Short mmCIF file of C-alpha atoms and ligand atoms in Angstrom, two decimals:
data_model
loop_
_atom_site.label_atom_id
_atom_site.label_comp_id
_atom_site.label_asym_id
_atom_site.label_seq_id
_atom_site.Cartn_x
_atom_site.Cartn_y
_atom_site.Cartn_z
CA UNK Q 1 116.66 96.37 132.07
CA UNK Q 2 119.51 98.38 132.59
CA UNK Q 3 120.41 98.98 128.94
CA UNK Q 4 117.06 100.55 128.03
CA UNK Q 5 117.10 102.84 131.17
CA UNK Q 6 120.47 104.11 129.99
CA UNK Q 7 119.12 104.60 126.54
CA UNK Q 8 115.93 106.91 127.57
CA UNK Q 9 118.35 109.12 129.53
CA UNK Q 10 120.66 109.52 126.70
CA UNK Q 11 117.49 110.36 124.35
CA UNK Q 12 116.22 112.56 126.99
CA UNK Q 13 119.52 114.82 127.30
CA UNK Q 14 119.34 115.36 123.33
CA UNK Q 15 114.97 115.93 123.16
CA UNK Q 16 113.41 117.36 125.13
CA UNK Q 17 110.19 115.70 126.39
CA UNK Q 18 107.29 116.28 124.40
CA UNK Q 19 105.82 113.52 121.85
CA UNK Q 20 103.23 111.16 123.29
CA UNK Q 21 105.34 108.62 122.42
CA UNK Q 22 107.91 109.97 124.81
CA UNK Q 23 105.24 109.96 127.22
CA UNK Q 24 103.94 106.38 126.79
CA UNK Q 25 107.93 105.10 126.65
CA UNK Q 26 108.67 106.83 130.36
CA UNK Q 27 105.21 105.24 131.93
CA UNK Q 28 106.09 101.57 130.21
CA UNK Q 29 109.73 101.88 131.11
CA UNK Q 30 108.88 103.41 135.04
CA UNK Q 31 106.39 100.83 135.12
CA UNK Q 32 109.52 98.09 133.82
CA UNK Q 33 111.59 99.79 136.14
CA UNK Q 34 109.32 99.00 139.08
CA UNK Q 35 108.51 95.16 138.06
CA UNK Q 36 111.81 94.32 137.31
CA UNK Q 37 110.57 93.74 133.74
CA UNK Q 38 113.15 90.70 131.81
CA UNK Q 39 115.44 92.71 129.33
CA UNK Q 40 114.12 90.76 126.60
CA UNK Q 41 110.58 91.53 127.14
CA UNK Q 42 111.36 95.28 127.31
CA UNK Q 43 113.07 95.35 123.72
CA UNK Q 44 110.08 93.54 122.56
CA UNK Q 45 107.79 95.72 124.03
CA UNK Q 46 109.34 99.05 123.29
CA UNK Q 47 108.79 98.86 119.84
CA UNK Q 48 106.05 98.39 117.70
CA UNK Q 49 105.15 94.95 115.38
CA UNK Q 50 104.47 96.51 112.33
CA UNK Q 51 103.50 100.12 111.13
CA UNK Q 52 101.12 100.76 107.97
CA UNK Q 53 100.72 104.30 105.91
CA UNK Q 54 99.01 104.34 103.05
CA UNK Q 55 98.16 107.25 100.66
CA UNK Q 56 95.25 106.82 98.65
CA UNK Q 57 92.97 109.40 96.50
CA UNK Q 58 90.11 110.56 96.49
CA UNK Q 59 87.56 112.03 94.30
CA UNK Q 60 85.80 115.43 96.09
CA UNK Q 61 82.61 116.60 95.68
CA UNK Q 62 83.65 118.90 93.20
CA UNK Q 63 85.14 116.21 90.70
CA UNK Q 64 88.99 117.15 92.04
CA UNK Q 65 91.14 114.51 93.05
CA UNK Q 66 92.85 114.59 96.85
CA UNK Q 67 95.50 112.37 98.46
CA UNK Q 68 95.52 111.18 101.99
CA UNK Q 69 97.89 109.84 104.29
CA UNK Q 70 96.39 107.47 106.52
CA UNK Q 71 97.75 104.85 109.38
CA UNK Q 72 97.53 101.64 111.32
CA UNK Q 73 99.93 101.30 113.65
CA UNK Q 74 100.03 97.08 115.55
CA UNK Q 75 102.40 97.74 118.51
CA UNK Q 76 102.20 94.40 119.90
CA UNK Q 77 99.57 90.78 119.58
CA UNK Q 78 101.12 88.61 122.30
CA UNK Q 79 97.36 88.11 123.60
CA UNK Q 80 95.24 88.65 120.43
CA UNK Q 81 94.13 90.09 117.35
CA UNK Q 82 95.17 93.82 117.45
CA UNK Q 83 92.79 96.31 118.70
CA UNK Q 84 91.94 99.78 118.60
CA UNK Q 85 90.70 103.35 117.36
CA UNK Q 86 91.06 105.19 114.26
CA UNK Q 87 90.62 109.14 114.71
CA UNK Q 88 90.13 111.85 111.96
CA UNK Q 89 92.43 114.34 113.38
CA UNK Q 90 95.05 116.95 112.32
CA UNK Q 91 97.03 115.56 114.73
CA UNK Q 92 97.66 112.00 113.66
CA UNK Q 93 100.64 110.78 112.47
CA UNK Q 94 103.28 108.13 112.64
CA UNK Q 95 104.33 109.11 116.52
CA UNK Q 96 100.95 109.79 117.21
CA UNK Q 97 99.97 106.18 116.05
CA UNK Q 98 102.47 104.48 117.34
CA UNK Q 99 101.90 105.91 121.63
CA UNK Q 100 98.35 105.17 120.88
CA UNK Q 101 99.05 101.80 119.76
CA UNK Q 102 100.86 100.80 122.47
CA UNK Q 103 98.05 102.57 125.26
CA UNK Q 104 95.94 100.44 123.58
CA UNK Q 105 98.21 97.20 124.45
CA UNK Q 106 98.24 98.22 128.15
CA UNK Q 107 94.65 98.80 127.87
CA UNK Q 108 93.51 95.56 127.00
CA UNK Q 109 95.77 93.60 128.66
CA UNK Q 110 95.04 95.65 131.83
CA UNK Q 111 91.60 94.55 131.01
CA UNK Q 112 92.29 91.14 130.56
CA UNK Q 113 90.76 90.87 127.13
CA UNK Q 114 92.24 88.56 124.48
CA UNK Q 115 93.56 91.75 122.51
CA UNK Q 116 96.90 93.24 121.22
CA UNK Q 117 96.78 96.96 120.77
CA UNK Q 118 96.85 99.06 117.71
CA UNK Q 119 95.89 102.51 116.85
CA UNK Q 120 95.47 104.48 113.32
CA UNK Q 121 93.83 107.43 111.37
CA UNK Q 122 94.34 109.86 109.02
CA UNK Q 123 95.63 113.26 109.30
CA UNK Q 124 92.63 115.39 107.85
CA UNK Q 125 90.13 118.32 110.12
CA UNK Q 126 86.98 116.20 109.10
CA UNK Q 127 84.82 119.06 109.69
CA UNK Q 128 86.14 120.23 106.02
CA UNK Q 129 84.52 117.70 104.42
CA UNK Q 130 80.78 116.76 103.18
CA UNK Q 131 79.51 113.60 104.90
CA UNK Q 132 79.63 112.33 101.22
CA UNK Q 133 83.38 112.56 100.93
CA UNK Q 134 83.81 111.33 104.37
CA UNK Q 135 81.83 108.23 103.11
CA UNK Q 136 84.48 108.03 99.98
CA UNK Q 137 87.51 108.98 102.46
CA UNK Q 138 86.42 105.97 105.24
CA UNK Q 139 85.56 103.56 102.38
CA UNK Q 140 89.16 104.42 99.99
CA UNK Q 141 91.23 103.99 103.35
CA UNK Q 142 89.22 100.71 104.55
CA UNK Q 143 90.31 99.18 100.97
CA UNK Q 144 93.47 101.17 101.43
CA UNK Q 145 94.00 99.32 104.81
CA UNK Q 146 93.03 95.71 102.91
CA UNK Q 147 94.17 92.69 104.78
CA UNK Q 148 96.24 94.10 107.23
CA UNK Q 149 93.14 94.42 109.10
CA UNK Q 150 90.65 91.38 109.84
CA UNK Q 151 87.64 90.02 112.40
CA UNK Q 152 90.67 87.72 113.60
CA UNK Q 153 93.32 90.05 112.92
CA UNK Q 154 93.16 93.84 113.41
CA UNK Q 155 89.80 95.28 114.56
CA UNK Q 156 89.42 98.86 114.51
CA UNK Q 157 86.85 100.87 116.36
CA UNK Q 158 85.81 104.56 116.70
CA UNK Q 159 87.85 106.97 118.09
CA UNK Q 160 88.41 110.90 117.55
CA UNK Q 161 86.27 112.28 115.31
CA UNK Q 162 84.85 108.86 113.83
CA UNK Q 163 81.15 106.88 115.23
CA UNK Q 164 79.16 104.20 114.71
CA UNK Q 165 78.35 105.77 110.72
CA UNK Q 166 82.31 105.48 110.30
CA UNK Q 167 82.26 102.07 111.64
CA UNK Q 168 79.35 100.82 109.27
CA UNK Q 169 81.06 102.24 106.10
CA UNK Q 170 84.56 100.40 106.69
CA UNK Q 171 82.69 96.74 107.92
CA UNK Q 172 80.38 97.18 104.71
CA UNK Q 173 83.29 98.30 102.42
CA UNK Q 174 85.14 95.34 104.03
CA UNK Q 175 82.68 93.20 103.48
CA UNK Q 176 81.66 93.66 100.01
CA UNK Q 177 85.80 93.10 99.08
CA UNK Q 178 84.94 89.67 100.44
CA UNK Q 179 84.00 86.28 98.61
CA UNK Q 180 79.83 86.46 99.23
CA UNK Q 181 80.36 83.17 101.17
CA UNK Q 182 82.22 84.65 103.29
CA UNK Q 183 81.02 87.97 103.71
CA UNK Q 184 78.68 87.83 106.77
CA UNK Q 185 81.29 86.19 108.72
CA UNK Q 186 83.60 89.31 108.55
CA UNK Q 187 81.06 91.81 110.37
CA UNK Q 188 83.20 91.81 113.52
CA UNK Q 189 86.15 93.79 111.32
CA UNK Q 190 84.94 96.44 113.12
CA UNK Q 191 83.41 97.62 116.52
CA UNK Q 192 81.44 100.18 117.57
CA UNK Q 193 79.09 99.84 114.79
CA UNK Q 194 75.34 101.03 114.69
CA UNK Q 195 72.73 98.84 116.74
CA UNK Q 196 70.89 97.77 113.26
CA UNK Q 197 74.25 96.54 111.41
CA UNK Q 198 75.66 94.31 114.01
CA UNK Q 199 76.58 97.16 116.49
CA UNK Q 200 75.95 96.54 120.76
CA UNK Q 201 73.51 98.19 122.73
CA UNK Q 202 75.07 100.35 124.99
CA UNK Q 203 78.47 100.29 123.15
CA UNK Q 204 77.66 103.92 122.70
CA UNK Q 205 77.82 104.73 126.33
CA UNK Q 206 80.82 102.39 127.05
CA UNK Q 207 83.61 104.63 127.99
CA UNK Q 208 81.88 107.06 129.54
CA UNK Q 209 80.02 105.06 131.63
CA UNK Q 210 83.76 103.45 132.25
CA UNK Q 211 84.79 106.95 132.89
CA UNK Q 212 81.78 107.63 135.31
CA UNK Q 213 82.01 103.84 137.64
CA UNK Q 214 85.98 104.74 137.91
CA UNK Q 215 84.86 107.43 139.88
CA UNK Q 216 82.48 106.26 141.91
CA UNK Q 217 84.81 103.09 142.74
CA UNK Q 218 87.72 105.89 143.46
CA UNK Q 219 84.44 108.00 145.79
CA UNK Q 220 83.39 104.59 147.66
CA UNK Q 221 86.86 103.79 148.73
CA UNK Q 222 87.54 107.46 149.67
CA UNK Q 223 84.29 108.11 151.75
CA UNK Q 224 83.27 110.69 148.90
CA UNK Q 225 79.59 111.13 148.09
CA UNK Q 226 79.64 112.17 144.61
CA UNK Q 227 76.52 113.92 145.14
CA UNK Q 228 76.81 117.68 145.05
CA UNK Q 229 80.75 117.17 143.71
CA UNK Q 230 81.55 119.91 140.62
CA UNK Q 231 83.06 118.13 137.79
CA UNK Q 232 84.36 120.02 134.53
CA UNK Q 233 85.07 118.35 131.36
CA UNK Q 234 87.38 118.63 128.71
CA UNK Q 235 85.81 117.45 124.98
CA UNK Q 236 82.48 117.32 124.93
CA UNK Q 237 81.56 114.28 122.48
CA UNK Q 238 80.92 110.80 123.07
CA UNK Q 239 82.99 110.05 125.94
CA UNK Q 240 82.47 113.53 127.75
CA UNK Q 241 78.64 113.87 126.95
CA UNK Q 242 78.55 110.54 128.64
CA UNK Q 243 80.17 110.74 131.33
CA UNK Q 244 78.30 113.97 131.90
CA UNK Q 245 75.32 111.93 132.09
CA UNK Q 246 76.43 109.50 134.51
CA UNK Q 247 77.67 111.97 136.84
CA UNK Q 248 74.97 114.03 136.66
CA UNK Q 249 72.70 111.23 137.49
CA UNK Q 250 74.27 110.67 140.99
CA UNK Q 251 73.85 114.35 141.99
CA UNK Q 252 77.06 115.78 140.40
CA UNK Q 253 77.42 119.31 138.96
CA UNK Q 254 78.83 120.21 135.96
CA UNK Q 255 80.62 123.40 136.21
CA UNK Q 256 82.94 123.77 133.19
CA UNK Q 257 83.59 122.35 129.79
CA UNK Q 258 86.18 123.20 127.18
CA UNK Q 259 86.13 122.02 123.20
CA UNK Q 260 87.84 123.44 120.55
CA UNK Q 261 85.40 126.23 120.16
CA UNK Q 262 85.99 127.81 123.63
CA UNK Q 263 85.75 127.23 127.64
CA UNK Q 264 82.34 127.82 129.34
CA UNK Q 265 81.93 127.71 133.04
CA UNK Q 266 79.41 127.95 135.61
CA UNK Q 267 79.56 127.13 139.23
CA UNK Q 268 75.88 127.13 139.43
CA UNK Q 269 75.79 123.77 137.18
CA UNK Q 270 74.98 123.12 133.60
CA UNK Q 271 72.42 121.06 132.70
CA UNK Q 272 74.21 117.98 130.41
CA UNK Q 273 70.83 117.71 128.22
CA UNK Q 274 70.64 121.45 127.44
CA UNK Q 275 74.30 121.45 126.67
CA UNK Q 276 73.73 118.36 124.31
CA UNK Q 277 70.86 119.57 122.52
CA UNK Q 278 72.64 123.14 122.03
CA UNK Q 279 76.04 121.21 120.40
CA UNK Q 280 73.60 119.16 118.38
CA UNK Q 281 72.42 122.58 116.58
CA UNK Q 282 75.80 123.83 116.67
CA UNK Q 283 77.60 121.38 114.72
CA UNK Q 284 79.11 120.13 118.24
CA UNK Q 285 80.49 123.34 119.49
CA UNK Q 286 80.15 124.40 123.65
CA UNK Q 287 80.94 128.10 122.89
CA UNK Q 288 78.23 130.78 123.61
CA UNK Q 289 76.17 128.36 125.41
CA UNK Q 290 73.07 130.39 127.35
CA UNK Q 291 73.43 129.65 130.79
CA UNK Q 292 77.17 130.06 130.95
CA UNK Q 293 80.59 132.42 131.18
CA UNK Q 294 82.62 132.15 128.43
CA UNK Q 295 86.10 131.59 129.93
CA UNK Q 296 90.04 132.45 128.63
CA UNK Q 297 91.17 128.86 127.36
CA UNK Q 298 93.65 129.50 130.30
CA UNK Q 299 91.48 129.72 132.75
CA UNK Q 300 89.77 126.24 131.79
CA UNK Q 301 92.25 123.63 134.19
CA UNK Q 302 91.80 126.28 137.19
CA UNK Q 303 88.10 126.53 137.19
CA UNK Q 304 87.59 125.65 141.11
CA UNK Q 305 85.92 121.92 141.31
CA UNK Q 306 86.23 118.46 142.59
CA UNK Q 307 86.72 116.31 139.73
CA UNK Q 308 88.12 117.08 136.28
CA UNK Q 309 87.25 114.68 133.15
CA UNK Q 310 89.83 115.31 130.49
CA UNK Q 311 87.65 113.51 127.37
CA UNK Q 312 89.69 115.18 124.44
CA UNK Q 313 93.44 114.98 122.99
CA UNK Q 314 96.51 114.55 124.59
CA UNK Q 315 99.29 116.07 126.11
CA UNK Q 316 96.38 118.43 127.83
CA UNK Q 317 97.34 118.56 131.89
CA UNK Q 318 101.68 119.83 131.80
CA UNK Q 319 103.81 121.63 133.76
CA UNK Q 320 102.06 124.72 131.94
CA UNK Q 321 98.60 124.08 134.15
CA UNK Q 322 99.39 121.17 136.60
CA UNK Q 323 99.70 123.81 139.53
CA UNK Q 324 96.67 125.86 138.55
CA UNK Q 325 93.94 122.71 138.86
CA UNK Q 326 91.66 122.55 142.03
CA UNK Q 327 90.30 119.31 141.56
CA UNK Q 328 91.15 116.68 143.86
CA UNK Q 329 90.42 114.02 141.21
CA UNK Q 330 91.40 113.48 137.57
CA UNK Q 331 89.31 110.80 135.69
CA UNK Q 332 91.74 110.37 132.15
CA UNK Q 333 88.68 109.71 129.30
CA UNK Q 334 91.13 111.03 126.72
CA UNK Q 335 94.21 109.03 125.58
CA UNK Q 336 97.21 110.83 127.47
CA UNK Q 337 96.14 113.64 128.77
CA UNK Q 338 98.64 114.11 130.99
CA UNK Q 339 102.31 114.00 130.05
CA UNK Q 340 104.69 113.15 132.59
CA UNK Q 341 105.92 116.44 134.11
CA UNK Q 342 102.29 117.22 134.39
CA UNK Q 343 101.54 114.08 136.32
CA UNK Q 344 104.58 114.47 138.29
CA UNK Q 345 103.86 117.95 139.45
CA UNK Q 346 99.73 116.80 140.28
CA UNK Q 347 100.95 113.38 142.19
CA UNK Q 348 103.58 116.15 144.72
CA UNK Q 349 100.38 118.35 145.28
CA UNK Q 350 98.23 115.13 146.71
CA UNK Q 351 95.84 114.75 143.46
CA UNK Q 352 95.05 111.37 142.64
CA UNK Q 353 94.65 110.59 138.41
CA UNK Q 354 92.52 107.68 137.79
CA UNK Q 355 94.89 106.68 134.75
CA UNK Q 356 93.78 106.38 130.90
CA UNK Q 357 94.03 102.65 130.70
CA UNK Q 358 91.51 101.97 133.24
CA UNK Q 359 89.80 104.85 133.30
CA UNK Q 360 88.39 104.92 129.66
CA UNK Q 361 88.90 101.13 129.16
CA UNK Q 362 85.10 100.59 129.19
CA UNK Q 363 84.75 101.37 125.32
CA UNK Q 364 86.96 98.51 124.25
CA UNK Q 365 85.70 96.07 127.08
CA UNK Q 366 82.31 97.20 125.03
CA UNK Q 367 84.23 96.67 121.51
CA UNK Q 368 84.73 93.20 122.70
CA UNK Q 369 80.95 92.15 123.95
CA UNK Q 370 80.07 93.14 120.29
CA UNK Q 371 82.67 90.94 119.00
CA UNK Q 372 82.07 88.31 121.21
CA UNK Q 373 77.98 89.24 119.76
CA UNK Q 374 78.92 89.12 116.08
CA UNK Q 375 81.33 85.48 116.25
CA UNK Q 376 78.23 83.87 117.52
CA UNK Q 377 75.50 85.70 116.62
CA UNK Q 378 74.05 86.66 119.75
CA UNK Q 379 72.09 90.15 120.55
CA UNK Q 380 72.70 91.39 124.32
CA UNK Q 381 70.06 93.84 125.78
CA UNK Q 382 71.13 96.81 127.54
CA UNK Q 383 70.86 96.13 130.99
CA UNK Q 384 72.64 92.73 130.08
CA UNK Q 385 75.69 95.03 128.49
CA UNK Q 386 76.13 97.59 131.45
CA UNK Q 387 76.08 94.97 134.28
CA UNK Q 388 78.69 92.96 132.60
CA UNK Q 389 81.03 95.95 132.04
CA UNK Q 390 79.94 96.92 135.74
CA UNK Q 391 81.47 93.61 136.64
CA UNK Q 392 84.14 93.67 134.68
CA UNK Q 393 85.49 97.41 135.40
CA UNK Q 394 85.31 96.63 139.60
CA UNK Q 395 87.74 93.87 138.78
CA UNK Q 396 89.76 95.52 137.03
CA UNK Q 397 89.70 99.03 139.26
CA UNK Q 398 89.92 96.69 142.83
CA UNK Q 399 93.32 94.90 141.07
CA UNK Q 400 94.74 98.45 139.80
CA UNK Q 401 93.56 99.89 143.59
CA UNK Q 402 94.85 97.20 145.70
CA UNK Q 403 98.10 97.22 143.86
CA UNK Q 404 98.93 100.48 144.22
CA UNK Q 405 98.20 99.97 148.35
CA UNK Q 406 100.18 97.54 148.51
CA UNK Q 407 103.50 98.32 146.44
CA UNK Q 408 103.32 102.14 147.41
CA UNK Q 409 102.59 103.59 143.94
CA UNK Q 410 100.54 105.60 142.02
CA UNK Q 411 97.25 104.37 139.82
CA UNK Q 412 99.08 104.75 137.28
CA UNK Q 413 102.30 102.57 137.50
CA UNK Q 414 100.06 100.09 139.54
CA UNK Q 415 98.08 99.58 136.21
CA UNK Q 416 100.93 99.86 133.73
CA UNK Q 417 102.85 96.77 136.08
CA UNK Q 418 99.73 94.61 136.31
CA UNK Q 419 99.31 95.10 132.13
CA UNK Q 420 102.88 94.29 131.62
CA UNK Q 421 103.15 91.04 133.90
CA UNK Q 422 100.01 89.89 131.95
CA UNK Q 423 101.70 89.95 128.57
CA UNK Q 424 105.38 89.00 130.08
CA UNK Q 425 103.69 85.69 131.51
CA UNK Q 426 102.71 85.28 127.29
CA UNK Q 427 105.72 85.58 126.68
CA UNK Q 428 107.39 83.22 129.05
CA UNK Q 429 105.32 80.58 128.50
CA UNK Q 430 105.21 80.66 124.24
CA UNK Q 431 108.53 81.68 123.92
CA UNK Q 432 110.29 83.60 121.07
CA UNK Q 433 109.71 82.06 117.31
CA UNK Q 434 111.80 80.12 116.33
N1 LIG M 1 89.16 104.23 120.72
C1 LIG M 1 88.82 103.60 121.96
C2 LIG M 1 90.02 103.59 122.88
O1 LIG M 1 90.92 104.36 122.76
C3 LIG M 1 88.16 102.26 121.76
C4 LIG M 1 89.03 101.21 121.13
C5 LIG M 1 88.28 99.94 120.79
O2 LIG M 1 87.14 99.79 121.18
O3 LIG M 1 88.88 99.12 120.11
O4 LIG M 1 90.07 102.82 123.80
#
């Protein structure tokens, strides 16, 4: 334990602070710190199982040939097959992977799914693209990728900038590279695909209906009545537009929303279906939308509100804007969104943050009920879907809660100890090989 204390302070007096994987390595080792994690166990867990980049080319619409670096990162499988995203990003790369990878570990252990955590991508703005290269550039990775992904293995799901169509290109691409006998029983390479090619109802809605239900557990506990509450949200695609919804539904305003294409606000509320259709004909952009101010990107964090719904990129909420944000409440639907001097400065000025790993865990707690679907070839309904992840995001929100009552600490190092001890009990009992 000691050891890898000493070694984060000597990293930190040479770099500064400012990689996610910084980030996730002062949660996991604050979190170690606190649990009295077994030396071993840290050294295992502070690294990453194995690390894949591939380049591969592609042909473009116009007959040229382009190169791509893509990634799966498998940061650790003590309780499963890996699991995870795969964004389309400018931002992705090896470090980028790699934090993800291991949120994803904390995630589903925190969960208590039977799931290791992995993360991957490729560095490319996808909006330069036609949806006929993206088809090419999904289907060239996916065969890229090969075997070090697998139903039983490595199970990617969407993520920034990829859907359900992603997801159906990669498990049919996967698929065909199969032996035909053995074809259908590969579907569940992926999840998160469409409803008509093997895809859950209501896996759509997952994690921002996660996002949403972390709330209201976080109101009912704290006598807040959510209706009337002004929420503003960061990203404004699946897991924002959804948790938009949710809120909305019990009587809470949206007042503000940022994407890449600018910051609207208005205190008087914005209706989520307006602002939905409007981004539909707007290739997914917020800015210029009728009934609303457009804001300095500044002036997003300090828009005056209750609750605020980070649902974009990370490293969003630092020391550059932690003072300026009113809300009392931050719901994490992003990966990261807030680095550590961010949360630090938030935690001294009383606001709680309802932490990524729980927070947004509802899309892979969905990712596995359409695994779970595809092994035995079950359909769920709906209704079926939501009350089970109901169920299964109160346990996991009342363990996180009641933890951090009773050892003193934050949400955050409450859920990072409880997904720790799950996978140091693995480890205890299997041993190390050989
Ligand atoms: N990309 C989502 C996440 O960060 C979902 C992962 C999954 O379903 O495997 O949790």
């Amino acid at each position: 334990m000691g050891n890898s204390k000493k070694v984060l302070e000597i990293k930190k007096k040479k770099v500064p602070l400012k990689g996610m994987m910084d980030n996730v390595m002062e949660q996991f080792n604050h979190a170690a710190d606190h649990i009295d994690l077994h030396p071993n166990i840290r050294k295992i867990l502070s690294i990453t199982n194995n690390e894949i980049l591939v380049n591969f080319p592609v042909k473009m619409d116009n007959g040229d040939v382009e190169v791509f670096t893509g990634y799966r990162v498998q940061h650790n499988g003590a309780l499963g097959p890996y699991k995870g995203g795969l964004r389309y990003h400018a931002t992705v790369d090896l470090d980028a992977a790699r934090a993800l990878a291991m949120w994803m570990t904390w995630k589903t252990s925190l969960a208590g799914l039977p799931y290791g955590g992995a993360k991957g991508g490729i560095k490319i703005d996808p909006s330069l693209y036609s949806q006929s290269e993206l088809e090419r550039i999904t289907r060239r990775f996916t065969y890229a990728l090969a075997d070090n992904i697998g139903p039983e293995h490595d199970i990617p799901a969407p993520d920034v900038n990829t859907n359900s169509q992603t997801m159906a290109w990669i498990a049919d691409t996967y698929m065909s590279t199969r032996p035909p006998a053995q074809r259908s029983a590969n579907q569940h390479v992926v999840t998160g695909k469409p409803d008509g090619s093997g895809g859950l109802e209501g896996r759509d809605r997952a994690t921002g209906f996660g996002v949403y239900l972390t709330i209201k557990f976080w109101a009912d506990k704290n006598n807040m009545d959510l209706n009337g509450k002004r929420f503003i949200v960061q990203g404004f695609g699946n897991v924002g537009y959804w948790a938009s919804v949710f809120l909305e539904q019990d009587g809470a305003k949206l007042v503000g929303v940022q994407d890449a294409s600018g910051s609207i606000h208005n205190q008087d509320g914005i209706d989520v279906e307006h602002l939905f259709n409007y981004t539909q004909e707007k290739g997914g952009a917020v800015a210029n939308f009728p009934n609303s101010e457009l804001i300095e990107k500044d002036a997003f964090f300090a828009i005056d509100c209750d609750i605020c719904v980070p649902a974009a990129l990370g490293n969003q909420i630092t020391k550059d804007n932690a003072s300026k944000i009113k809300a009392k409440l931050i719901a994490e639907g992003a990966n990261g969104p807030t680095n550590v001097e961010g949360e630090k400065i938030l935690l001294e000025r009383g606001i709680t943050i309802i932490p990524d790993i729980l927070c947004n865990s509802g899309g892979v707690i969905g990712s596995y009920y359409e695994w779970l679907q595809n092994r035995s070839g079950e359909i769920w309904h709906l209704d079926e879907v939501m009350e089970k992840l109901r169920k299964k995001l109160k346990g996991s929100f009342d363990r996180v809660y009641n933890y951090s009552e009773n050892e003193d600490v934050d949400l955050r190092t409450a859920a990072f100890c409880i997904a720790i001890q799950r996978i140091e009990k693995a480890y205890v009992q299997r041993g190390i090989f050989p």
